[in-house]
Amino acid sequence: MDNNGKTNLNPSEAAIYSQPTRLTGAETVWATMVGEGVRDVFGYPGGAILPVYDALRKFPIRHILVRHEQGAAHMADGYARASGRVGVAIATSGPGATNLVTGIATAMLDSIPMVCVTGQVSSKVLGTDAFQEIDITGITLPITKHNYLVNRTEDIAPALREAFRIAKSGRPGPVLVDITKDAQQNSAIFDFAAAAPAPYRPHPMLSADSVAIREALELLRTAKRPVILAGQGILHSRAMEQVRTLAERAQIPVACTLLGLTAFPASHPLNLGMMGMHGESWVNHAIQQADLLIACGMRFDDRVTGSLSTYAQNAKKIHIEIDPAEINKNVRVDVALVGDLKEILETMLPRMPKRDGAAWLRTISTMKGSAAVHDIQQLPDNGHLYAAHVINDIWRETGGEAIIVTDVGQHQMWEAQYYKHEQPRSLVTSGGLGTMGFALPAAIGAKVACPDKEVWVVAGDGGFQMTSAELSTIVQEQLKINIAIVNNGYLGMVRQWQEAFYEKNYECTPLISPDFVKLADAHGIRGAHVNRRAEVIPTVREARQHGKVFLIDFHVEQEDSVYPMIPPGAALHEMIRRPKPSPLVETATEI
Amino acid sequence: MLHTFVALVEDKTGLLSRVTSLFRRLNVNITSLTVGGTETAGVSRTTIVAEAAEDRAPRIMASLYKLEGVLEVDNVGRHSAVVRELALLKIAASQKTRSDLFQLAEVFRARIVDLAPESLMMEITGSASKIEGLVQILLEGNYRILEMARSGRMAMRRGHHTSRVLEALGDIPQRTEPTTLTGDPKHETLDLMAEEDQV
Ligand SMILES: Cc1ncc(C[n+]2csc(CCOP(=O)(O)OP(=O)(O)O)c2C)c(N)n1
Ligand SMILES: [Mg+2]
């Protein structure tokens, strides 16, 4: 109650939510978060955020101490992707805040709900280049959905509450709240209810009127070769059931984007698999031959379209999307239904005509017949260890039920091709920004969010080294995470491009790594090397049975490449196919 | 082509930089930008004139709406609107040449707002083409323009319109056009002299 910021807060009392109470700004930060339902935060302290850390012990919040603030942002991101709840990252001013930047951008490009809180120098010295002062709201302006510079205690709760609302509403995204140190130290009346943000205002350009819905239904009724394009928006909108009903009732095959892979069960007979640059050939051919595309919560990213001028030329396009700025951005569409996917599908489904899709499904299965990866498990061991086998075995052993958190590169694409996800949100991967170093910290976030789920990291030898310091975080937090390093001795995806487009000039892509098992050992983490295919399953079993974090270093074929592959600028159907004979393809003729 | 967007935004620190940062991010050049008050306290009106392909307008509008604090966006270039710009011109003028300039000002409905021994200042309001017309005549008459300040355009639709989102999505099925009760349905005329009589 006095002016130097001391209050008599009793954390066990929920009274602070029922009656206005005087709190310090620091206490307000936590009280607001608790009120917003936050249970876990990821952060790293420093001078400008110390008051907030000092008040932490009074609140029922788990704080995970990271080893680098980029890790905090990725953890908050992984937390959000795995659970659908808003992730929270905390950092100090200056370098703490700038270290968050890559993580914020990663969340921005993939529309992940996240709130970052940073400390800022005192308002009295703002703008003077004070020690560790940096204009983080300026820096993050283009990579946040919104951000705030708060320099008065009484503004903290309203700004934070609004930040949570913005982060999770509409098309989700990261929000940053920068709070000056004096605002944290001073006290003001905390009134949680009065700090409630104005109600969410849907984007004024949303439109899914009856005319447009009728047009969409008419296109669906007359289509002969329709394909549903399933994106991450299905997860955000929680429209898995509705998309499934649409597909089943109208017998429409479903192609998934990388981030949409878990929006539709892999084992579902209508699921074709992943589309795009490393999608299987029949998926891309189906899209190219389609006469109708129903895009659900996806944004026609260049990784899924190939060259735009040749993309699905014979197809009418229906785009169901919550962000009006995505309509006609890359691909011109015939009918745009701009709004919440689930609501729109629920309006459409009762009027959805039954269709006979058999002929088109047969056509696709014929295309698939000659190219499909049937079951690479049955392929004879030729003495080499392929990443695809590693992923395939992890899939078998986990029954497709684990949360897999990947890094970026070849292993990421093999994961997408060979791990068949059955559960929504069970793949956590950086799509839009393609951020190496994402996997390990994002897996920590996923595990904290879903402690009862099995969590696997699948990372390359390159990307793993970008954030491997977070191994200590896993140990400190006693998290059970399984780590698979797909170690090919290269920055593999870049090497693959050098092989395909730069005359095998492997400039700066071979890389030396530490002995990852010894690195694990130095952290008190059990680990194992795997060099042969026969060792994969026993080691995966050992890892899963081990009660604590376990690291497996898979030494895989070094110059293996991901196929199919669409070269840059080529059409979606102009794929470079797997060379034959391939140790990864069992074609009908080879059986 | 040139687009003219009017955005009503909350009068808050940093909002203008969010708006301009958006155009930078979209790689769209802003040719003129004006900001000022409105009929509502706490709300500023920005008029943004930007050069971009015709079909980019819906996405620019949609992106503007995604900024927190942007309340309303209109693409006035697509409608009958009054578009005005103010210019101040300081022109070298001796006692001898002054009277010609006074005449010129009258023809252009400009005003002389300052007089100094070697120069005078003209204030002119009108469409960009009217201002450019005056400048051209001055240059052709071998007058020296010592300084020129242009305000950038301000625009307001003619007649009444509901302040709802207008033709938001371009060629996506459109709502009915809000009724214009008064005003010329044609696009603004660029006629040099006639336009002010319409006001
Ligand atoms: C932070 C960052 N830097 C650079 C890149 C470019 N890049 C994409 S994939 C890749 C190679 C990844 O190598 P590794 O982690 O070993 O995975 P692999 O492709 O070998 O499976 C690189 C360098 C990136 N995506 N992210
Ligand atoms: Mg590698």
mmCIF file of N, CA, C and O in Angstrom, chain A residues 108 137 141-148 162 165-166 171 201 203-209 211-212 215 323-329 332-336 338, chain B residues 12 14-15 17-19 21-22 24-25 55 57-59 61-73 164-165 167-175:
data_model
loop_
_atom_site.group_PDB
_atom_site.id
_atom_site.type_symbol
_atom_site.label_atom_id
_atom_site.label_comp_id
_atom_site.label_asym_id
_atom_site.label_seq_id
_atom_site.Cartn_x
_atom_site.Cartn_y
_atom_site.Cartn_z
ATOM 1 N N MET A 108 4.998 -15.721 -36.050
ATOM 2 C CA MET A 108 4.221 -14.828 -36.913
ATOM 3 C C MET A 108 3.895 -15.507 -38.239
ATOM 4 O O MET A 108 2.759 -15.509 -38.704
ATOM 5 N N THR A 137 9.738 -2.638 -29.555
ATOM 6 C CA THR A 137 8.437 -2.542 -30.236
ATOM 7 C C THR A 137 8.645 -2.098 -31.688
ATOM 8 O O THR A 137 7.923 -2.522 -32.579
ATOM 9 N N LEU A 141 7.736 -4.631 -34.803
ATOM 10 C CA LEU A 141 6.492 -4.139 -35.414
ATOM 11 C C LEU A 141 6.039 -5.001 -36.598
ATOM 12 O O LEU A 141 4.880 -5.407 -36.658
ATOM 13 N N PRO A 142 6.927 -5.313 -37.531
ATOM 14 C CA PRO A 142 6.428 -6.112 -38.661
ATOM 15 C C PRO A 142 6.344 -7.607 -38.395
ATOM 16 O O PRO A 142 5.883 -8.344 -39.259
ATOM 17 N N ILE A 143 6.775 -8.080 -37.238
ATOM 18 C CA ILE A 143 6.729 -9.533 -36.993
ATOM 19 C C ILE A 143 5.837 -9.879 -35.816
ATOM 20 O O ILE A 143 5.908 -10.986 -35.273
ATOM 21 N N THR A 144 5.025 -8.923 -35.391
ATOM 22 C CA THR A 144 4.024 -9.249 -34.377
ATOM 23 C C THR A 144 2.659 -8.887 -34.940
ATOM 24 O O THR A 144 2.543 -8.051 -35.839
ATOM 25 N N LYS A 145 1.639 -9.526 -34.378
ATOM 26 C CA LYS A 145 0.289 -9.139 -34.760
ATOM 27 C C LYS A 145 0.007 -7.759 -34.178
ATOM 28 O O LYS A 145 -0.675 -6.942 -34.790
ATOM 29 N N HIS A 146 0.564 -7.523 -33.001
ATOM 30 C CA HIS A 146 0.469 -6.208 -32.384
ATOM 31 C C HIS A 146 1.517 -6.147 -31.277
ATOM 32 O O HIS A 146 1.961 -7.188 -30.795
ATOM 33 N N ASN A 147 1.909 -4.953 -30.876
ATOM 34 C CA ASN A 147 2.788 -4.855 -29.704
ATOM 35 C C ASN A 147 2.510 -3.586 -28.925
ATOM 36 O O ASN A 147 1.822 -2.679 -29.406
ATOM 37 N N TYR A 148 3.007 -3.578 -27.689
ATOM 38 C CA TYR A 148 2.722 -2.467 -26.772
ATOM 39 C C TYR A 148 4.003 -2.036 -26.079
ATOM 40 O O TYR A 148 4.819 -2.883 -25.703
ATOM 41 N N GLU A 162 -5.496 -7.465 -23.368
ATOM 42 C CA GLU A 162 -5.763 -7.286 -24.789
ATOM 43 C C GLU A 162 -4.782 -8.109 -25.628
ATOM 44 O O GLU A 162 -5.134 -8.669 -26.663
ATOM 45 N N ARG A 165 -6.069 -11.497 -25.940
ATOM 46 C CA ARG A 165 -7.206 -11.566 -26.848
ATOM 47 C C ARG A 165 -6.741 -11.508 -28.308
ATOM 48 O O ARG A 165 -7.172 -12.306 -29.138
ATOM 49 N N ILE A 166 -5.819 -10.596 -28.581
ATOM 50 C CA ILE A 166 -5.353 -10.458 -29.962
ATOM 51 C C ILE A 166 -4.611 -11.710 -30.403
ATOM 52 O O ILE A 166 -4.788 -12.206 -31.513
ATOM 53 N N ARG A 171 -7.175 -14.684 -36.980
ATOM 54 C CA ARG A 171 -5.976 -15.426 -37.365
ATOM 55 C C ARG A 171 -4.964 -15.191 -36.254
ATOM 56 O O ARG A 171 -4.517 -14.054 -36.062
ATOM 57 N N ARG A 201 -13.349 -7.688 -32.408
ATOM 58 C CA ARG A 201 -14.070 -7.211 -33.589
ATOM 59 C C ARG A 201 -13.586 -8.017 -34.784
ATOM 60 O O ARG A 201 -12.433 -7.910 -35.186
ATOM 61 N N HIS A 203 -12.656 -9.075 -38.425
ATOM 62 C CA HIS A 203 -12.191 -8.278 -39.553
ATOM 63 C C HIS A 203 -13.407 -7.812 -40.365
ATOM 64 O O HIS A 203 -14.263 -8.626 -40.720
ATOM 65 N N PRO A 204 -13.507 -6.508 -40.638
ATOM 66 C CA PRO A 204 -14.719 -6.014 -41.304
ATOM 67 C C PRO A 204 -14.912 -6.560 -42.715
ATOM 68 O O PRO A 204 -15.995 -6.419 -43.284
ATOM 69 N N MET A 205 -13.905 -7.157 -43.286
ATOM 70 C CA MET A 205 -14.052 -7.638 -44.659
ATOM 71 C C MET A 205 -14.405 -9.126 -44.721
ATOM 72 O O MET A 205 -14.378 -9.726 -45.795
ATOM 73 N N LEU A 206 -14.730 -9.722 -43.579
ATOM 74 C CA LEU A 206 -15.199 -11.107 -43.627
ATOM 75 C C LEU A 206 -16.484 -11.144 -44.456
ATOM 76 O O LEU A 206 -17.311 -10.253 -44.354
ATOM 77 N N SER A 207 -16.612 -12.164 -45.254
ATOM 78 C CA SER A 207 -17.858 -12.289 -46.000
ATOM 79 C C SER A 207 -18.057 -13.710 -46.474
ATOM 80 O O SER A 207 -17.198 -14.284 -47.136
ATOM 81 N N ALA A 208 -19.133 -14.271 -46.027
ATOM 82 C CA ALA A 208 -19.498 -15.615 -46.481
ATOM 83 C C ALA A 208 -21.011 -15.610 -46.571
ATOM 84 O O ALA A 208 -21.697 -16.291 -45.831
ATOM 85 N N ASP A 209 -21.517 -14.779 -47.466
ATOM 86 C CA ASP A 209 -22.964 -14.634 -47.514
ATOM 87 C C ASP A 209 -23.598 -15.789 -48.274
ATOM 88 O O ASP A 209 -22.917 -16.637 -48.848
ATOM 89 N N VAL A 211 -25.128 -15.988 -50.995
ATOM 90 C CA VAL A 211 -24.852 -16.082 -52.429
ATOM 91 C C VAL A 211 -23.562 -16.875 -52.653
ATOM 92 O O VAL A 211 -23.500 -17.820 -53.447
ATOM 93 N N ALA A 212 -22.536 -16.490 -51.915
ATOM 94 C CA ALA A 212 -21.243 -17.158 -52.077
ATOM 95 C C ALA A 212 -21.327 -18.620 -51.663
ATOM 96 O O ALA A 212 -20.767 -19.502 -52.329
ATOM 97 N N GLU A 215 -22.958 -20.527 -54.376
ATOM 98 C CA GLU A 215 -22.015 -20.756 -55.490
ATOM 99 C C GLU A 215 -21.043 -21.887 -55.166
ATOM 100 O O GLU A 215 -20.754 -22.734 -56.004
ATOM 101 N N ASP A 323 -8.572 -14.860 -43.056
ATOM 102 C CA ASP A 323 -7.850 -13.602 -43.267
ATOM 103 C C ASP A 323 -8.121 -13.067 -44.670
ATOM 104 O O ASP A 323 -7.646 -13.632 -45.665
ATOM 105 N N PRO A 324 -8.874 -11.967 -44.781
ATOM 106 C CA PRO A 324 -9.206 -11.438 -46.108
ATOM 107 C C PRO A 324 -7.963 -11.064 -46.910
ATOM 108 O O PRO A 324 -8.015 -11.050 -48.148
ATOM 109 N N ALA A 325 -6.849 -10.782 -46.232
ATOM 110 C CA ALA A 325 -5.639 -10.398 -46.957
ATOM 111 C C ALA A 325 -5.025 -11.593 -47.694
ATOM 112 O O ALA A 325 -4.108 -11.427 -48.495
ATOM 113 N N GLU A 326 -5.508 -12.796 -47.413
ATOM 114 C CA GLU A 326 -4.982 -13.975 -48.122
ATOM 115 C C GLU A 326 -5.755 -14.259 -49.410
ATOM 116 O O GLU A 326 -5.323 -15.074 -50.223
ATOM 117 N N ILE A 327 -6.906 -13.608 -49.564
ATOM 118 C CA ILE A 327 -7.743 -13.927 -50.726
ATOM 119 C C ILE A 327 -7.122 -13.306 -51.987
ATOM 120 O O ILE A 327 -6.804 -12.124 -52.019
ATOM 121 N N ASN A 328 -6.955 -14.134 -52.995
ATOM 122 C CA ASN A 328 -6.380 -13.694 -54.277
ATOM 123 C C ASN A 328 -4.954 -13.174 -54.143
ATOM 124 O O ASN A 328 -4.493 -12.402 -54.968
ATOM 125 N N LYS A 329 -4.249 -13.560 -53.092
ATOM 126 C CA LYS A 329 -2.879 -13.077 -52.917
ATOM 127 C C LYS A 329 -1.939 -13.761 -53.911
ATOM 128 O O LYS A 329 -1.237 -13.093 -54.658
ATOM 129 N N ARG A 332 -5.681 -16.738 -57.808
ATOM 130 C CA ARG A 332 -7.018 -16.130 -57.916
ATOM 131 C C ARG A 332 -8.069 -17.205 -57.699
ATOM 132 O O ARG A 332 -7.977 -18.291 -58.261
ATOM 133 N N VAL A 333 -9.053 -16.883 -56.871
ATOM 134 C CA VAL A 333 -10.052 -17.895 -56.568
ATOM 135 C C VAL A 333 -11.405 -17.480 -57.129
ATOM 136 O O VAL A 333 -11.658 -16.312 -57.397
ATOM 137 N N ASP A 334 -12.259 -18.497 -57.304
ATOM 138 C CA ASP A 334 -13.569 -18.231 -57.894
ATOM 139 C C ASP A 334 -14.601 -17.876 -56.838
ATOM 140 O O ASP A 334 -15.459 -17.035 -57.060
ATOM 141 N N VAL A 335 -14.526 -18.549 -55.711
ATOM 142 C CA VAL A 335 -15.436 -18.228 -54.611
ATOM 143 C C VAL A 335 -14.603 -18.101 -53.344
ATOM 144 O O VAL A 335 -13.830 -19.007 -53.005
ATOM 145 N N ALA A 336 -14.741 -16.973 -52.666
ATOM 146 C CA ALA A 336 -14.037 -16.798 -51.398
ATOM 147 C C ALA A 336 -15.061 -16.785 -50.279
ATOM 148 O O ALA A 336 -16.035 -16.030 -50.332
ATOM 149 N N VAL A 338 -14.954 -15.930 -46.610
ATOM 150 C CA VAL A 338 -13.976 -15.337 -45.703
ATOM 151 C C VAL A 338 -14.568 -15.293 -44.307
ATOM 152 O O VAL A 338 -15.481 -14.506 -44.033
ATOM 153 N N LYS B 12 -3.133 7.392 -31.597
ATOM 154 C CA LYS B 12 -2.246 6.811 -30.577
ATOM 155 C C LYS B 12 -0.814 6.834 -31.065
ATOM 156 O O LYS B 12 -0.557 6.729 -32.269
ATOM 157 N N GLY B 14 2.529 5.845 -32.379
ATOM 158 C CA GLY B 14 3.025 4.689 -33.118
ATOM 159 C C GLY B 14 2.086 4.185 -34.199
ATOM 160 O O GLY B 14 2.487 3.380 -35.027
ATOM 161 N N LEU B 15 0.831 4.627 -34.175
ATOM 162 C CA LEU B 15 -0.084 4.053 -35.162
ATOM 163 C C LEU B 15 0.304 4.411 -36.591
ATOM 164 O O LEU B 15 0.233 3.609 -37.510
ATOM 165 N N SER B 17 3.238 4.898 -37.724
ATOM 166 C CA SER B 17 4.361 4.080 -38.202
ATOM 167 C C SER B 17 3.902 2.668 -38.537
ATOM 168 O O SER B 17 4.460 2.009 -39.405
ATOM 169 N N ARG B 18 2.867 2.187 -37.860
ATOM 170 C CA ARG B 18 2.321 0.877 -38.250
ATOM 171 C C ARG B 18 1.750 0.940 -39.654
ATOM 172 O O ARG B 18 1.909 0.022 -40.460
ATOM 173 N N VAL B 19 1.059 2.035 -39.937
ATOM 174 C CA VAL B 19 0.438 2.177 -41.257
ATOM 175 C C VAL B 19 1.517 2.267 -42.334
ATOM 176 O O VAL B 19 1.489 1.539 -43.332
ATOM 177 N N SER B 21 4.644 1.377 -42.123
ATOM 178 C CA SER B 21 5.434 0.143 -42.166
ATOM 179 C C SER B 21 4.729 -0.920 -43.004
ATOM 180 O O SER B 21 5.365 -1.703 -43.701
ATOM 181 N N LEU B 22 3.404 -0.917 -42.944
ATOM 182 C CA LEU B 22 2.656 -1.884 -43.739
ATOM 183 C C LEU B 22 2.900 -1.666 -45.228
ATOM 184 O O LEU B 22 3.157 -2.616 -45.978
ATOM 185 N N ARG B 24 5.453 -0.261 -46.608
ATOM 186 C CA ARG B 24 6.835 -0.653 -46.894
ATOM 187 C C ARG B 24 6.928 -2.161 -47.050
ATOM 188 O O ARG B 24 7.548 -2.684 -47.972
ATOM 189 N N ARG B 25 6.252 -2.869 -46.132
ATOM 190 C CA ARG B 25 6.299 -4.332 -46.158
ATOM 191 C C ARG B 25 5.667 -4.875 -47.436
ATOM 192 O O ARG B 25 6.119 -5.869 -47.989
ATOM 193 N N ASP B 55 -5.303 -4.360 -59.009
ATOM 194 C CA ASP B 55 -5.891 -5.462 -58.244
ATOM 195 C C ASP B 55 -5.270 -5.631 -56.856
ATOM 196 O O ASP B 55 -5.631 -6.534 -56.117
ATOM 197 N N ALA B 57 -5.488 -3.336 -54.518
ATOM 198 C CA ALA B 57 -6.214 -2.523 -53.531
ATOM 199 C C ALA B 57 -6.930 -3.339 -52.448
ATOM 200 O O ALA B 57 -6.812 -3.017 -51.268
ATOM 201 N N PRO B 58 -7.657 -4.415 -52.813
ATOM 202 C CA PRO B 58 -8.367 -5.145 -51.753
ATOM 203 C C PRO B 58 -7.409 -5.675 -50.685
ATOM 204 O O PRO B 58 -7.707 -5.642 -49.502
ATOM 205 N N ARG B 59 -6.251 -6.134 -51.139
ATOM 206 C CA ARG B 59 -5.327 -6.707 -50.163
ATOM 207 C C ARG B 59 -4.722 -5.621 -49.281
ATOM 208 O O ARG B 59 -4.489 -5.822 -48.091
ATOM 209 N N MET B 61 -6.251 -2.877 -48.426
ATOM 210 C CA MET B 61 -7.304 -2.541 -47.463
ATOM 211 C C MET B 61 -7.420 -3.608 -46.385
ATOM 212 O O MET B 61 -7.522 -3.300 -45.196
ATOM 213 N N ALA B 62 -7.400 -4.857 -46.798
ATOM 214 C CA ALA B 62 -7.529 -5.943 -45.817
ATOM 215 C C ALA B 62 -6.371 -5.906 -44.832
ATOM 216 O O ALA B 62 -6.541 -6.134 -43.638
ATOM 217 N N SER B 63 -5.188 -5.588 -45.335
ATOM 218 C CA SER B 63 -4.019 -5.549 -44.460
ATOM 219 C C SER B 63 -4.097 -4.364 -43.506
ATOM 220 O O SER B 63 -3.691 -4.464 -42.346
ATOM 221 N N LEU B 64 -4.608 -3.235 -44.004
ATOM 222 C CA LEU B 64 -4.786 -2.074 -43.120
ATOM 223 C C LEU B 64 -5.730 -2.429 -41.966
ATOM 224 O O LEU B 64 -5.463 -2.110 -40.814
ATOM 225 N N TYR B 65 -6.803 -3.127 -42.310
ATOM 226 C CA TYR B 65 -7.763 -3.500 -41.275
ATOM 227 C C TYR B 65 -7.166 -4.448 -40.247
ATOM 228 O O TYR B 65 -7.666 -4.567 -39.140
ATOM 229 N N LYS B 66 -6.125 -5.146 -40.617
ATOM 230 C CA LYS B 66 -5.521 -6.073 -39.663
ATOM 231 C C LYS B 66 -4.704 -5.349 -38.606
ATOM 232 O O LYS B 66 -4.336 -5.938 -37.599
ATOM 233 N N LEU B 67 -4.398 -4.083 -38.836
ATOM 234 C CA LEU B 67 -3.640 -3.337 -37.834
ATOM 235 C C LEU B 67 -4.579 -2.956 -36.692
ATOM 236 O O LEU B 67 -5.660 -2.415 -36.932
ATOM 237 N N GLU B 68 -4.147 -3.239 -35.467
ATOM 238 C CA GLU B 68 -4.924 -2.813 -34.305
ATOM 239 C C GLU B 68 -5.022 -1.301 -34.340
ATOM 240 O O GLU B 68 -4.008 -0.625 -34.550
ATOM 241 N N GLY B 69 -6.191 -0.750 -34.119
ATOM 242 C CA GLY B 69 -6.315 0.705 -34.059
ATOM 243 C C GLY B 69 -6.745 1.319 -35.378
ATOM 244 O O GLY B 69 -7.020 2.509 -35.439
ATOM 245 N N VAL B 70 -6.792 0.516 -36.429
ATOM 246 C CA VAL B 70 -7.364 1.018 -37.687
ATOM 247 C C VAL B 70 -8.853 0.732 -37.638
ATOM 248 O O VAL B 70 -9.272 -0.413 -37.513
ATOM 249 N N LEU B 71 -9.652 1.798 -37.674
ATOM 250 C CA LEU B 71 -11.079 1.623 -37.430
ATOM 251 C C LEU B 71 -11.863 1.441 -38.715
ATOM 252 O O LEU B 71 -12.809 0.675 -38.774
ATOM 253 N N GLU B 72 -11.458 2.161 -39.739
ATOM 254 C CA GLU B 72 -12.240 2.125 -40.960
ATOM 255 C C GLU B 72 -11.353 2.468 -42.138
ATOM 256 O O GLU B 72 -10.495 3.348 -42.041
ATOM 257 N N VAL B 73 -11.546 1.773 -43.225
ATOM 258 C CA VAL B 73 -10.741 2.021 -44.408
ATOM 259 C C VAL B 73 -11.665 2.176 -45.605
ATOM 260 O O VAL B 73 -12.651 1.455 -45.728
ATOM 261 N N ARG B 164 -19.810 1.727 -43.640
ATOM 262 C CA ARG B 164 -19.454 0.303 -43.559
ATOM 263 C C ARG B 164 -18.319 0.010 -44.514
ATOM 264 O O ARG B 164 -17.850 0.859 -45.250
ATOM 265 N N VAL B 165 -17.901 -1.181 -44.507
ATOM 266 C CA VAL B 165 -16.838 -1.575 -45.398
ATOM 267 C C VAL B 165 -17.362 -1.579 -46.811
ATOM 268 O O VAL B 165 -18.427 -2.115 -47.067
ATOM 269 N N GLU B 167 -17.169 -2.295 -50.756
ATOM 270 C CA GLU B 167 -16.586 -3.114 -51.818
ATOM 271 C C GLU B 167 -15.314 -3.777 -51.343
ATOM 272 O O GLU B 167 -14.316 -3.832 -52.057
ATOM 273 N N ALA B 168 -15.413 -4.246 -50.134
ATOM 274 C CA ALA B 168 -14.214 -4.655 -49.445
ATOM 275 C C ALA B 168 -13.347 -5.593 -50.279
ATOM 276 O O ALA B 168 -12.147 -5.389 -50.402
ATOM 277 N N LEU B 169 -13.927 -6.546 -50.835
ATOM 278 C CA LEU B 169 -13.089 -7.574 -51.445
ATOM 279 C C LEU B 169 -13.005 -7.472 -52.957
ATOM 280 O O LEU B 169 -12.809 -8.457 -53.636
ATOM 281 N N GLY B 170 -13.114 -6.272 -53.468
ATOM 282 C CA GLY B 170 -12.911 -6.110 -54.904
ATOM 283 C C GLY B 170 -13.888 -6.940 -55.691
ATOM 284 O O GLY B 170 -15.086 -6.744 -55.610
ATOM 285 N N ASP B 171 -13.389 -7.922 -56.417
ATOM 286 C CA ASP B 171 -14.285 -8.622 -57.329
ATOM 287 C C ASP B 171 -14.941 -9.845 -56.705
ATOM 288 O O ASP B 171 -15.555 -10.636 -57.377
ATOM 289 N N ILE B 172 -14.786 -9.980 -55.416
ATOM 290 C CA ILE B 172 -15.510 -11.059 -54.756
ATOM 291 C C ILE B 172 -16.954 -10.594 -54.608
ATOM 292 O O ILE B 172 -17.178 -9.396 -54.425
ATOM 293 N N PRO B 173 -17.933 -11.499 -54.700
ATOM 294 C CA PRO B 173 -19.343 -11.103 -54.707
ATOM 295 C C PRO B 173 -19.619 -9.915 -53.809
ATOM 296 O O PRO B 173 -19.336 -9.944 -52.624
ATOM 297 N N GLN B 174 -20.177 -8.889 -54.378
ATOM 298 C CA GLN B 174 -20.253 -7.634 -53.641
ATOM 299 C C GLN B 174 -21.596 -7.416 -53.006
ATOM 300 O O GLN B 174 -22.619 -7.850 -53.484
ATOM 301 N N ARG B 175 -21.524 -6.699 -51.891
ATOM 302 C CA ARG B 175 -22.772 -6.240 -51.287
ATOM 303 C C ARG B 175 -23.306 -5.129 -52.173
ATOM 304 O O ARG B 175 -22.611 -4.601 -53.009
#
